[in-house]
Structures are given as C-alpha cells and as structure tokens.
Coordinates of C-alpha atoms in Angstrom, one line a residue:
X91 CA -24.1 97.0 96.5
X92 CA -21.7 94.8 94.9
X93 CA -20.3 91.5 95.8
X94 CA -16.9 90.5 95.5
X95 CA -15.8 87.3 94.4
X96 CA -13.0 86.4 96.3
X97 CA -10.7 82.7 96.0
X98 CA -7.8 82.9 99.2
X99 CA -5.3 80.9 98.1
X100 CA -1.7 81.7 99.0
X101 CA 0.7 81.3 95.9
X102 CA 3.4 83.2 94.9
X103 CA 3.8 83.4 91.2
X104 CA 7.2 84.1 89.5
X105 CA 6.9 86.5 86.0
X106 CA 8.6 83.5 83.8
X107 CA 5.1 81.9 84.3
X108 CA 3.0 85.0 82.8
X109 CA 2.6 84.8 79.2
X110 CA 1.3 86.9 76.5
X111 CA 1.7 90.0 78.3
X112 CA 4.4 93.1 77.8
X113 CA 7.3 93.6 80.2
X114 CA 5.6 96.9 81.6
X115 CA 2.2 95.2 82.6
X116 CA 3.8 92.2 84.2
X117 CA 3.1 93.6 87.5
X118 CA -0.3 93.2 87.6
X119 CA -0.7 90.0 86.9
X120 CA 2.0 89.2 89.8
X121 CA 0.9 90.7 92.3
X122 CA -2.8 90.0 94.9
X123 CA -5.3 90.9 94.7
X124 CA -5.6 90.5 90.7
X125 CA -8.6 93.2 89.7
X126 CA -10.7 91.9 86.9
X127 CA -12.8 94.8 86.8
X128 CA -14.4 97.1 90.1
X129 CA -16.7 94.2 90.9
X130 CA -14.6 91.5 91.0
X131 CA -10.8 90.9 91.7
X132 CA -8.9 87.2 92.0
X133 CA -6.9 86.2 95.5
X134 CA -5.0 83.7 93.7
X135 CA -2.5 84.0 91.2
X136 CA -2.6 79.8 90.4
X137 CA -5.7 81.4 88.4
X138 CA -3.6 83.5 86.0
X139 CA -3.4 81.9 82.8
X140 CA -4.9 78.4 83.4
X141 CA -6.6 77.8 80.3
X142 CA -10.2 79.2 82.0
X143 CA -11.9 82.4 82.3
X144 CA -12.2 83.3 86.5
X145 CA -12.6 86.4 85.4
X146 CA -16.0 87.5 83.8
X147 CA -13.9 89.3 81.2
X148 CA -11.3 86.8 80.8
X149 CA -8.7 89.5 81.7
X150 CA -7.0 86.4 83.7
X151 CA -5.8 84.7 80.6
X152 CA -3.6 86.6 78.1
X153 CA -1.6 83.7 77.5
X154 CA -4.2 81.0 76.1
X155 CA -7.1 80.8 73.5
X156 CA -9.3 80.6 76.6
X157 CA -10.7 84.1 76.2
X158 CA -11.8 83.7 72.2
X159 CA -14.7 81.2 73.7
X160 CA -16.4 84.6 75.7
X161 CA -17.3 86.9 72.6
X162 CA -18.1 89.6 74.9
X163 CA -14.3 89.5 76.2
X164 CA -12.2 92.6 75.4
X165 CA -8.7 90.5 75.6
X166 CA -8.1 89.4 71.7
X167 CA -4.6 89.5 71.7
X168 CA -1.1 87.7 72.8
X169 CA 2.0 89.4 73.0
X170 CA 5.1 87.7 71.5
X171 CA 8.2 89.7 73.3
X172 CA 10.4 88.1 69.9
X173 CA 13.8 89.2 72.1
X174 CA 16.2 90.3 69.3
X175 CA 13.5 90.6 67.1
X176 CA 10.3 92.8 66.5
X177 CA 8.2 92.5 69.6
X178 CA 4.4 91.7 68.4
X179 CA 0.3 90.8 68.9
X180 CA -1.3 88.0 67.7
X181 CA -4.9 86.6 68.3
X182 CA -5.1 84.5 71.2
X183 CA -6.7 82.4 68.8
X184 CA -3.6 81.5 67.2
X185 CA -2.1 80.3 71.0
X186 CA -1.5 76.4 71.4
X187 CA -2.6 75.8 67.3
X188 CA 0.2 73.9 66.3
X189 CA 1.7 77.2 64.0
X190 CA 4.6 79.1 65.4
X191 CA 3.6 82.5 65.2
X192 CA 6.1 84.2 67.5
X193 CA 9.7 83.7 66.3
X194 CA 10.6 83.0 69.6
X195 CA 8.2 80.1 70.0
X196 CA 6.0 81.6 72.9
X197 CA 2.8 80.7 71.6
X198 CA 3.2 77.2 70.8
X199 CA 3.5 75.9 74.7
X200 CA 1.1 73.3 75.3
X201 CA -0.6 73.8 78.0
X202 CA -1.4 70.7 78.9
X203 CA 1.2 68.9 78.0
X204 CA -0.8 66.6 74.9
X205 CA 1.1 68.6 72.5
X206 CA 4.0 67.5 70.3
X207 CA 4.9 71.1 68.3
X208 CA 8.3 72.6 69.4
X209 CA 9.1 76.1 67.5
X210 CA 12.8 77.4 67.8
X211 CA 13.4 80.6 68.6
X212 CA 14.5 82.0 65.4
X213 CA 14.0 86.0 66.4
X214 CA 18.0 86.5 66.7
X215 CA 18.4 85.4 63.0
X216 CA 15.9 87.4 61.8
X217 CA 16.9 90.4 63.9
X218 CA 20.2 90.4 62.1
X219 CA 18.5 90.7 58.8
X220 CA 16.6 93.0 59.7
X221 CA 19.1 95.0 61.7
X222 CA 21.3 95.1 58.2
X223 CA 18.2 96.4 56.5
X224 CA 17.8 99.3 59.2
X225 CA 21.2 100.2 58.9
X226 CA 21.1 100.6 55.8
X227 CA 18.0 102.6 55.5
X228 CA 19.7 104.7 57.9
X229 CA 22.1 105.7 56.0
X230 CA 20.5 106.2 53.2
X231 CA 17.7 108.4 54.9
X232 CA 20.9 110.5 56.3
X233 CA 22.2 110.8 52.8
X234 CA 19.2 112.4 51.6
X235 CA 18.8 114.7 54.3
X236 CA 21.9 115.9 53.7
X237 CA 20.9 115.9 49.8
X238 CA 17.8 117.8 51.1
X239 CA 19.5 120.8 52.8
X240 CA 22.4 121.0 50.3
X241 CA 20.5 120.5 46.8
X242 CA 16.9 121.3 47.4
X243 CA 16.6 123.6 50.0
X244 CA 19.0 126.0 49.3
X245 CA 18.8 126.1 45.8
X246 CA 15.0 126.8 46.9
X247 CA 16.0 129.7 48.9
X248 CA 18.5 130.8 46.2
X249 CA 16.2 130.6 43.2
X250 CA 13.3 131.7 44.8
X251 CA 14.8 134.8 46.0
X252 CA 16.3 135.7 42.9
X253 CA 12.4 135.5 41.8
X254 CA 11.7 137.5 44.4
X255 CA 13.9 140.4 43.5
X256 CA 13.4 139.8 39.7
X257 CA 9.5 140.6 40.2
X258 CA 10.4 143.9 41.9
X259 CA 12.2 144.5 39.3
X260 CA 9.8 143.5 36.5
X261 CA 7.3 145.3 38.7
X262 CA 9.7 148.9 38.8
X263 CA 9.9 148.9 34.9
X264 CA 6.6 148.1 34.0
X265 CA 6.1 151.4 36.1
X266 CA 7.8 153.3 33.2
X267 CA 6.7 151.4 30.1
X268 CA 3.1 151.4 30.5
X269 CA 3.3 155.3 30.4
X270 CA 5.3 155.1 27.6
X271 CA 2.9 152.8 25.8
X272 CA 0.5 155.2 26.2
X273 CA 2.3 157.9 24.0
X274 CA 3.1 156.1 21.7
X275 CA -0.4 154.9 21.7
X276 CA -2.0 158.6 21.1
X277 CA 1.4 159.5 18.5
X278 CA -0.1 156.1 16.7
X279 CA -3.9 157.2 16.8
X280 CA -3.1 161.0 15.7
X281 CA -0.6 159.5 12.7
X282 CA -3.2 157.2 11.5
X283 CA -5.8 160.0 11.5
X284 CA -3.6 162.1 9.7
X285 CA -3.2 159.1 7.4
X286 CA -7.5 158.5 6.6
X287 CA -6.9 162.3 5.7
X288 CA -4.6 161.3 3.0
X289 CA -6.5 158.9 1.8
X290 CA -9.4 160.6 1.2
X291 CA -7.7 163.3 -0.4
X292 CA -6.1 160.7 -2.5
X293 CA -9.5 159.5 -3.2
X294 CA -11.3 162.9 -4.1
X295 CA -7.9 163.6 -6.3
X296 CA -8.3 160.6 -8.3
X297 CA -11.5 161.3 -9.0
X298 CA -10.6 165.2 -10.0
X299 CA -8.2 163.3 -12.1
X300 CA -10.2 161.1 -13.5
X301 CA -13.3 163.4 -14.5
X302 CA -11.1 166.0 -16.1
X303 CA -9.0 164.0 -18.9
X304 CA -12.1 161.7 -19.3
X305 CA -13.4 164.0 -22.2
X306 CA -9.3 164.6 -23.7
X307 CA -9.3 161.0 -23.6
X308 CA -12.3 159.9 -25.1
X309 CA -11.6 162.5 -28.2
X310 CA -8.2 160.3 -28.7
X311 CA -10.1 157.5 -28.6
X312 CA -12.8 158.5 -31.1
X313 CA -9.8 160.3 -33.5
X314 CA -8.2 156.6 -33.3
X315 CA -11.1 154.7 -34.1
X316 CA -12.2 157.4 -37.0
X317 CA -8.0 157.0 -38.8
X318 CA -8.6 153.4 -38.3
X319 CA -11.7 153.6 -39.9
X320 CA -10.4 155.5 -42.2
X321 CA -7.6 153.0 -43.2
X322 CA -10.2 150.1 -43.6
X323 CA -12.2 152.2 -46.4
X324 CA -8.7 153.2 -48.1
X325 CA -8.1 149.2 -48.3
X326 CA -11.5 148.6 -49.8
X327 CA -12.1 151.3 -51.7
X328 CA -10.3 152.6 -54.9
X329 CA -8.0 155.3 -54.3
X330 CA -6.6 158.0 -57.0
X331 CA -3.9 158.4 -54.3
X332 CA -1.0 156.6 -55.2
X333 CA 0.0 153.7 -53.0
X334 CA 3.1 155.8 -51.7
X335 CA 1.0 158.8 -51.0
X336 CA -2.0 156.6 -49.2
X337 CA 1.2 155.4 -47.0
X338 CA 2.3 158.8 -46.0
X339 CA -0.9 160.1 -45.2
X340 CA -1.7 157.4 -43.2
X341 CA 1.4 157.4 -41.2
X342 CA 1.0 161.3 -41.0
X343 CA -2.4 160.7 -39.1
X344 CA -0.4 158.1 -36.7
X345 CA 2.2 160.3 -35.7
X346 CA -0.3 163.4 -35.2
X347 CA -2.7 160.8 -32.9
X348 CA 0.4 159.6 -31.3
X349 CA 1.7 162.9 -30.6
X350 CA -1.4 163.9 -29.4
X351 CA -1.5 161.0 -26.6
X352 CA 1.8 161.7 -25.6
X353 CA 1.2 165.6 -24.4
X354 CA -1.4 164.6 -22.2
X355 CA -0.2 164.1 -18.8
X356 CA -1.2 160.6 -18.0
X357 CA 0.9 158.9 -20.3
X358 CA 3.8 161.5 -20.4
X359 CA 6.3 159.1 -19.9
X360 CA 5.2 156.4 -22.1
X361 CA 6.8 155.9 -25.1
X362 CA 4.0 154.8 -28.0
X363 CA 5.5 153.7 -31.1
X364 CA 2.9 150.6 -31.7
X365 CA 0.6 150.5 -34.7
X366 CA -3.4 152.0 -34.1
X367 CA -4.4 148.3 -33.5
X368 CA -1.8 147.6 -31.0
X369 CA -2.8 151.0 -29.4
X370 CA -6.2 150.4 -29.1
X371 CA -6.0 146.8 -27.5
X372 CA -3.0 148.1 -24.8
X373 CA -5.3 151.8 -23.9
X374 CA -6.9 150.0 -20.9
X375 CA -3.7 148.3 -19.7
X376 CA -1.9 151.3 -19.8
X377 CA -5.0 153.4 -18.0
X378 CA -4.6 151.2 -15.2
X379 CA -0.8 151.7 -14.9
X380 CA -1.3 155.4 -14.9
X381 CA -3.7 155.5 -11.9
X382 CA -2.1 152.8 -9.7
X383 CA 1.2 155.4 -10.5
X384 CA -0.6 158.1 -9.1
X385 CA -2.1 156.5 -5.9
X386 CA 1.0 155.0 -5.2
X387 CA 2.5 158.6 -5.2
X388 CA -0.5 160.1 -3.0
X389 CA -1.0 156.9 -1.1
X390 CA 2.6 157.3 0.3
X391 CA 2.5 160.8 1.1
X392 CA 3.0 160.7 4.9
X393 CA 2.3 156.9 5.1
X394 CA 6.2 156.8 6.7
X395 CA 5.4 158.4 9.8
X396 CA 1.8 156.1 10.1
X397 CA 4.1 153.3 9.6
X398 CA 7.0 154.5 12.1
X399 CA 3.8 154.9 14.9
X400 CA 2.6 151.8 14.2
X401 CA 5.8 150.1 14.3
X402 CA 7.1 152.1 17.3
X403 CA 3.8 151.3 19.4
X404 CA 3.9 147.7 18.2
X405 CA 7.6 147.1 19.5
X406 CA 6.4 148.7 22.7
X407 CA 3.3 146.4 23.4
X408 CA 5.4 143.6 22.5
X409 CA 7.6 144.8 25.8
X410 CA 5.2 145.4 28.1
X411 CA 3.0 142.3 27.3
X412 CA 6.3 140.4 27.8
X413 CA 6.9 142.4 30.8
X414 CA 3.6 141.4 32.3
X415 CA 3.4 137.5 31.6
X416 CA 6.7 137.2 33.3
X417 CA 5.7 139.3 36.4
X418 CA 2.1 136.7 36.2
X419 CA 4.7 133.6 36.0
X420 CA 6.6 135.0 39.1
X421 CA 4.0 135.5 41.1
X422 CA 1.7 132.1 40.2
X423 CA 5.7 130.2 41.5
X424 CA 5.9 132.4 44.2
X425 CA 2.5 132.1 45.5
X426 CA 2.8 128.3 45.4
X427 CA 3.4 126.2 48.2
X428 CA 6.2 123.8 47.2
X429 CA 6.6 122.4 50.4
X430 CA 8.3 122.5 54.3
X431 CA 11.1 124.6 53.4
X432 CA 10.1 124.8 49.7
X433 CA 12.0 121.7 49.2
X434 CA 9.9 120.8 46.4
X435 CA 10.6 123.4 43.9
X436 CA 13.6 122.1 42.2
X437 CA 10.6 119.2 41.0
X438 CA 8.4 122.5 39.4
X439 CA 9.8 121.5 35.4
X440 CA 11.1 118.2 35.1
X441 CA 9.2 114.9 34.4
X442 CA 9.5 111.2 35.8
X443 CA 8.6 107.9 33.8
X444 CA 8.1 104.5 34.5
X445 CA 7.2 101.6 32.2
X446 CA 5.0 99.0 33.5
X447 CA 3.8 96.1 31.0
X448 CA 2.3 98.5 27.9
X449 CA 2.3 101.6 29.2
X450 CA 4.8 104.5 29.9
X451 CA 3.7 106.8 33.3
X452 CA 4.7 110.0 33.3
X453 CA 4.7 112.4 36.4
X454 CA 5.7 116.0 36.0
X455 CA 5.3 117.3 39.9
X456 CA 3.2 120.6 39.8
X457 CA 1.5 120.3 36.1
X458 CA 0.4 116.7 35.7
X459 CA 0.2 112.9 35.0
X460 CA -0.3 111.1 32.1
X461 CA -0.8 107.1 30.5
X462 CA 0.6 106.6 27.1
X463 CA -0.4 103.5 25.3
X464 CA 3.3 101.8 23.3
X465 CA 1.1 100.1 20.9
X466 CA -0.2 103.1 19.6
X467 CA -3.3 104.1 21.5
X468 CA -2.1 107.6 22.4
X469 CA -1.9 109.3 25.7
X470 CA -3.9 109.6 28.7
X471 CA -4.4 112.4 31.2
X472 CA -4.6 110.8 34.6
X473 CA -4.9 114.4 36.5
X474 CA -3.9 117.9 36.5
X475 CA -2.0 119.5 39.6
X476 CA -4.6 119.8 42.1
X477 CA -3.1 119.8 45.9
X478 CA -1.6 118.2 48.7
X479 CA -3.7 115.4 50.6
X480 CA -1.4 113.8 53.5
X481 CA -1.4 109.8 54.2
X482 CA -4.5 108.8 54.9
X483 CA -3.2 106.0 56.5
X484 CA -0.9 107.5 58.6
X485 CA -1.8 108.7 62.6
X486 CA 0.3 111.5 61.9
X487 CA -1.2 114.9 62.6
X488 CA 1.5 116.7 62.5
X489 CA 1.9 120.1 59.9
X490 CA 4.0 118.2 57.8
X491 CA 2.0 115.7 57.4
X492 CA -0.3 117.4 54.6
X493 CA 2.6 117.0 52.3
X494 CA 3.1 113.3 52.3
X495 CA 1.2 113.0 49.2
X496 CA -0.3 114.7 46.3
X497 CA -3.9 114.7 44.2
X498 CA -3.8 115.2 40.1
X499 CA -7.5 115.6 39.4
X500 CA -9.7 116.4 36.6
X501 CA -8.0 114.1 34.1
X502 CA -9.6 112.3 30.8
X503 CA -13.2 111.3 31.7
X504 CA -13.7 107.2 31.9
X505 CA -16.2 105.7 29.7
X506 CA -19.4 106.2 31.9
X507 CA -17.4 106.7 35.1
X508 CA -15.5 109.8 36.5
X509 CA -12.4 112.0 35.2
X510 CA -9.6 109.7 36.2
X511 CA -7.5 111.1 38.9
X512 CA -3.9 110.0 40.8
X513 CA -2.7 110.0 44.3
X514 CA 1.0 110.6 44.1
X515 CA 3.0 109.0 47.8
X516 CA 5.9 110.8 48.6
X517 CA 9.0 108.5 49.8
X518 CA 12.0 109.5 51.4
X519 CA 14.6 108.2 48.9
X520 CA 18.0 109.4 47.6
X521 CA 17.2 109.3 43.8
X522 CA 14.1 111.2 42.1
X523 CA 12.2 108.1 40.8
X524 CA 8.7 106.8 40.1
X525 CA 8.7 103.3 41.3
X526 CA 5.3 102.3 41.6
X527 CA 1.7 102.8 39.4
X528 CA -1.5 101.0 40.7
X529 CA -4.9 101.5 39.8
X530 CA -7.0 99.9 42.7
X531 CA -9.6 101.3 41.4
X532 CA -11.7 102.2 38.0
X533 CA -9.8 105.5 36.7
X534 CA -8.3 106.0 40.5
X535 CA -4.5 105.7 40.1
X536 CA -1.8 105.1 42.9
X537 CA 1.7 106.6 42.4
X538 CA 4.6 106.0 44.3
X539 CA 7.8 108.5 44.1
X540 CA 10.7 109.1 45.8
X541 CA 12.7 111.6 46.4
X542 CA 15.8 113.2 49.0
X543 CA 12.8 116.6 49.1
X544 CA 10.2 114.2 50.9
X545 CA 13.0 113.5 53.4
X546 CA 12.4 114.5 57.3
X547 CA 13.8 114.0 60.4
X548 CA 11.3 112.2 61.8
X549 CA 11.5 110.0 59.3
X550 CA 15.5 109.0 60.3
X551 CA 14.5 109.0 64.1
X552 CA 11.9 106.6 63.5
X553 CA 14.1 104.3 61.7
X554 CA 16.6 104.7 64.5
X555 CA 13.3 103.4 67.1
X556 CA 13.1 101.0 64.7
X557 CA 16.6 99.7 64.9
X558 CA 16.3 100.0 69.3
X559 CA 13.5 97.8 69.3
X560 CA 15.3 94.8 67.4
X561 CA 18.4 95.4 68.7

C-alpha cells in the first residue's frame, strides 16, 4: 500500500519560469501532476524550483543548489541552454554562487532576490569564435579526406596490388630455380669428388716423386760436399800440381757436378752456374721451387671444372635466396593490416621527428619509436611495432575504432622498472606530423600524430553536429 502525497493547488506555470532543465524535458515539469517517483507525485507547480526539496528525491528542483543538501539525491546537475553557444551541465552546486558559469548568465539568478551578481550573456560572442574555429576544422577535415582517397588510398590499392602480382610472380620463378639449384648442386658435389681424387693422386705422386730422386739426389749432394772437401785440403795442403793445373781440375769437377744436377729432372730448367758454396746454400730453396712446380701442375689438373660448379652453384643460390627474402618481404606487407582501406601503408618506411627541450622523438609507423639524447647520451628505444589499441577514452565501438591509436612495446628496459613502451593517437590532420610527446608515466610515453590516413567521415559529420549545436 502506498500513500500519495498530494498538495491541490491550482497554478499554471509558464516554461520561462523552469530553469536548469533541457528544452525536451520541459514538459514535465509543466504540466500536473509532477511525478517525483511512483510513490509520490506534486499537484502544484508553485513547488517546482523553489529553493526546497517537496520531492523526497529533489527531482522538483533542477534549477537551484537545493538538491546538493540531500546526498542521497540523484539530480547533480543544471543545464545552461548557452543559445548561440555550446549548450552545457554544471553542478547545481555552482547555482546562485556568485560565479557565472553559463555564458548566458542562467545560473547566477538570485532567487531570493538578496543577490547583487549580474552575468551578461556572452554565448553569442563566443559562438562566433567558436563557429570560425568549426569552420575551419571543417575544411580542413574535407581536405584530408579528399587527401585520403586521392594519395593514400589509392596509392594503397595501386602498390599493394602490384605486390600482389609481383609475389605470384616471385612465387612462379622460384618454381624453376629451385630445381635448377638442385643440378647444379649434384654437378658441384660430383666435380668436387672428382677433384679429392686429384688430390690424392697428386699426393701419392709427390710422394712417388719424391722417394725415387731422393737417393740421385743425395749422391749429388755427397759428390758436392766430397769436391768441396777436396778443394779445402788442396788449399791447405802442398800440391806438386801446379796452381794452373789445381784450377782446371777443380773447375773440371764443377762442371761434371753441375752437369750432373742439371740432367736430373727436377731441376731441368734451372740454369746453375753458381760456385759449390753458393750451390750448396740455394739446394733447399730450389727443392722447394721444384715441388710447389709440380703440385701446382697436378693441383690444377681438372680444378677448372670444380671451380666453374662451384661458381655456377654459388651464382645460383645467390638467386634463389634473393628470390625467397623478397617473396618473405611480400608476404610479411601483405599480411599486415595497415588500416580501413589500407590507408596506412604509404606511412610503412618513412620516419617523423619532433624536438622537445633535449630530446629529438622519432616515430617510424610500423617498425618503431625512439628518444635520442642532443647532449650526447645516445638513443633510446621507446617500443617496437606491436599493434593497434583504439581510444580508450572514446565510447566508440565501432570497427574503426581499433585503429585510433597504436602500441610500440618491448622498448629499452627502465632502471628497475618495465621496457618503456608508447601509445601513438592518431589525429585527423592534413600534414603527416608528430606534434605531441608526453610521458605521464615512468617509461609509458604518449604520442600524438597526425595525419590525412587517420581521416573518417565520421569524424567531418561530427564536426558538422558540432557546428549545428552553436549555430
């Protein structure tokens, strides 16, 4: 059972007399009986607005501060209609307190009467300003639309399906050179056995060589070192020989050791015309000559063709491998989402900068963002591409929505805190600019960037609401 309160008083009340209330909802407040809540409604409309809750829940008075005594009251608010102007709330707090908070002066009324504050209705000036502002957004929004669809979107579609038909192409002709990478691979592996062969035939024919004129050789030797012993006991011993005759026998031993070394076939094409002494002291050095001759003769017996495999299977991987990090480039763009309408991938490659007191920000849309110290300190890595977030602050649910900003994570590590990270807004804006960097908090950075791609429709018909409401 419920009991209504009822006060019968007849009153007409005109709307000029409601205050703090919207256009749309005037009606109920002229209008009997006045419903407070299903328990109670007012018969009287004197009650509306006079400075005193009638109602338990103070819904009778949206025009004074009457209904911040009642904490339990859901009516917190005034409504300033600001004709010309931006219509708005205030706290009904903020009603009758001697500050004019509505530009047209609404709120400052004085009930009753002990008041001396008198606000002008300033909403028409300000509605020009702000009108001016609007327009101008306007057409600046409808500039970079039309900057949207001409530069980014259809250079989008153009280079992305050049991309497109590239990679099939890429993909057709890696078809045919992998098989051909695999002959050449086997011609490669049989040429380089045939090659070990050769080279341990070389090996087993320098040692045939070397065994078999070891003994020749080592009888020169000994002949040399016996004449040149020789000689030393014809210089310290008397001789009957005469000095002419101990000359020509001498010389006749030479020439018979000398021609002795030159038959044998290492050192056919060596010339020897040196004295014993010299000979003995060069024997090694021309050894060594002889045998590095004679692999280099064996050594390059079918080496040519190794080489040509080698070389030939070389120039081939070199192809594919190209072949196949630009069909992995391809498909790591194509696969990424740039965006409603891919608007974003003309930013995929090119870097924005702002300086702000000693540091230069760097964005680069798709790879990262980065803090470089001018006095010297180095640079910073705020964040590494990581995905789209949306605006958190934004009621928006729409699909496009997601898009409205961006999250670089996994930068430099703080000292004793987290990898620093950045939140990159997206603004509509003609230019491509970074215009803001904040860091609200400890290694969490705040970027703000413009740009014709971030540009919707929405956003143009909301600035065209805009401009209705103040105009």
């Amino acid at each position: 059972f419920s009991i209504v309160s009822s006060v019968f008083v007849s009153h007409i009340c005109s709307e000029s007399n409601v205050r703090g209330v919207r256009k749309e909802d005037l009606s109920t407040y002229t209008t009997l009986p006045f419903t407070c809540s299903t328990s109670q409604s007012l018969h009287s409309l004197s009650l509306i607005n006079d400075n005193y809750c009638d109602c338990a829940n103070c819904l009778d008075e949206p025009g004074t501060s009457a209904s911040t005594l009642d904490p339990s009251s859901p009516r917190r608010h005034f409504y300033c209609e600001n004709q010309g102007y931006i219509p708005k709330y205030i706290f009904n707090s903020f009603v009758n307190d001697g500050i004019c908070d509505c530009c047209d002066g609404s709120d400052e009324y004085d009930l009753n009467g002990n008041g001396n504050v008198k606000c002008e209705n300033t909403c028409q000036q300000k509605g020009n300003k702000i009108r001016t502002e609007l327009k101008e957004r306007i057409h600046r929004a409808r500039l970079a639309l039309d900057l949207r669809v001409d530069r980014y979107v259809r250079v989008a579609q153009e280079k992305l399906g050049g991309m497109r038909r590239e990679l099939e192409q890429k993909e057709e002709e890696l078809k045919l050179r992998e098989p051909e990478l695999d002959v050449l691979k086997d011609q490669k592996n049989l040429a380089e056995k045939q090659e070990e062969i050769q080279r341990r035939l070389l090996k087993e024919q320098l040692e045939k060589e070397r065994g078999g004129q070891n003994v020749e050789i080592e009888q020169q030797k000994e002949e040399a070192t016996g004449a040149e012993q020789t000689a030393a006991q014809a210089d310290s011993t008397p001789s009957a020989l005469s000095l002419e005759d101990q000359i020509h026998d001498t010389g006749a031993k030479v020439e018979q050791i000398k021609n002795s070394i030159e038959e044998s076939p290492e050192i056919r094409d060596f010339k020897l015309d040196a004295p014993l002494r010299i000979l003995k002291s060069t024997w090694s050095t021309v050894k060594r000559y002889y045998y590095s001759t004679l692999q280099y003769i064996y050594g390059t017996f079918n080496k040519t063709e190794a080489e040509k495999a080698r070389a030939a299977f070389a120039a081939k991987e070199q192809e594919v491998s190209t072949l196949r990090s630009r069909i992995t480039e391809l498909k790591s763009t194509l696969d990424t989402d740039f965006g409603p309408d891919q608007a974003f991938f003309i930013l995929k490659g090119q870097c924005f900068k702002l300086k702000d007191k000693n540091y230069e920000y760097e964005l680069c849309p798709f790879d990262k963002s980065t803090q470089k110290d001018e006095r010297g300190y180095g640079s910073t890595s705020l964040g590494k591409w990581g995905n789209y977030v949306g605006d958190e602050t934004s009621a928006d649910t729409s699909s496009h929505q997601k898009y409205r900003s961006w999250l670089m994570e996994n930068g430099q590590g703080c000292w004793n805190g987290p990898n620093r990270s950045t939140r990159v807004n997206l603004h509509c804006g003609v230019d491509e600019k970074l215009t803001k960097v904040d860091e609200p908090s400890r290694c969490v950075y705040v970027m703000d960037f413009e740009t014709p791609a971030a540009c919707e429709t929405e956003d143009l018909r909301n600035l065209e609401e805009e401009l209705k409401k103040v105009s």
